[in-house]
Amino acid sequence: MDGPPGLIDWIPNLLRGLGNTMLVTVFGTLLMLVLAVVLGLMARSPRIPVRGVARVVIEFFRGTSLPIQLFWLFYALPMVGFRLEPIVAGVVAFGLNYGAYGAEVVRGAINAVPKPQWEAATALNFSSWQRMTRVIWPQAIPLMIPAMNNLFIQLFKSTPLLFAISIADIMFMGESFRFAGGNSTAMYLLLMAIYFVIAYAVTFLMNLAEAAVKARLGQHEGVRSMFRTRKPVPQEVAP
Amino acid sequence: MNWSWDFAWEILPELLRHFAEYTLVATVLGTAVAAALGLVFAVIRYLRIPLLAQVTTAFIEFIRSTPLLIQLFFLFFALPELGITLAPLVAGVTGLGVHYACYMADVYRSGIDAVPKGQWEASVALQLPQRITWQRVVLPQAIRNVLPALGNYAIAMFKETPFLAFIAVPELLRTAQTIGGNTFRYLEPFTMAGLIFLAASYPTALLLRRMERRLAAY
């Protein structure tokens, strides 16, 4: 190719990069949700060893920084004999880190379901499984959605880190544009615009989901609630 | 290859030096920028200054929804094309500060909203000028209430300082990477780096929780 490339020339590359970014985002989010539920439930177990394990895992992954965890999985783990594919390292790092934050969200939401709901379920002779699946979770999920949405977006916003562990994500493609002599100001603005649009689409979907689960509880919300923007929740939710 | 305590102890002083000189400095300066700029954003939005308030809101939404790493790259690699060259640490502190100012603006707003209406009315009754009302009556109460929330964002920012490694700030992560590259031992540097972060952030988070409970008791 002659001369510096234009933004239009790079669109196929960016789309390929976006594919890898979304791949890690989707699987990282799934792992995060699984860990959040498991750790969140463990953290409110009456048994001290179970609760202790959950607390140690949660505090460890919240306390050590995400980029360091990612680099540890990518550079340090092979030294002890486990070599992960870069994509797998990315999914595991994002899943563990945000799963630890998500566990606090799950725990907080379950604790926020009013006590009489628990007592009523017991009084009606529900088994503990029925109590959780029929009474507690349906009320806890709407409480979790706004904070979980913040974590989804945080996770998504961390994905440019992937280029540092040799994944050809969208950031990698943006960087290759700069190295090829393209206009980096335009490229970074385009990348930010792409992230912005996707983040808003996710927020919109989560608003829809929140309205749907609330409707099941008989709390109907107007159409305006769909277009709410995110309310930031500080990451460290105090216990 | 196995874990070597000798090597871990050998590199610890260097890691700690870079941690203190760059990671902590970037956190403190970044927090100062974010706390000041966030307050300005919050007051602009609260006063509903025409146009400026709308532009601020749009800017906050945009910064909050885009990755910190790309913002840092923009400051460090794209601004020189426009004729503004920033030193790595300056770009890093600016990026962290502006990013977290957009989060702190909402924290301040909730603090200002929580100041009782009677306080505003009393200021009017006492004929306090607007500036004095903000400086002496509203902000001292608002800021006191939101200190724990601001502290939480400071910790969050602290944990994002490794992003500065990618714009050539020799902070903890980059130092660990350099040591790993020179010695072909990555296990100890990255493990020690993670533990240093944990040792610094966990006690701070506990302190904040205590502070939060004490403030809530009033």
XYZ file of C-alpha atoms in Angstrom, chain A residues 59 63 236, chain B residues 155 158 195-211:
22
model
C -10.211 -10.104 48.954
C -6.780 -6.499 46.238
C -15.444 -1.479 46.895
C -8.184 2.768 45.951
C -4.428 2.885 42.829
C 1.456 -9.067 46.877
C 2.701 -5.486 47.228
C -0.616 -4.289 45.791
C -2.576 -6.516 48.138
C -0.505 -5.417 51.156
C -1.194 -1.772 50.335
C -4.829 -1.870 49.234
C -6.398 -4.277 51.719
C -5.501 -2.397 54.952
C -6.518 0.884 53.309
C -9.894 -0.593 52.378
C -10.384 -1.813 55.959
C -9.542 1.645 57.313
C -12.072 3.203 54.942
C -14.781 0.818 56.098
C -14.099 1.824 59.698
C -14.214 5.478 58.754
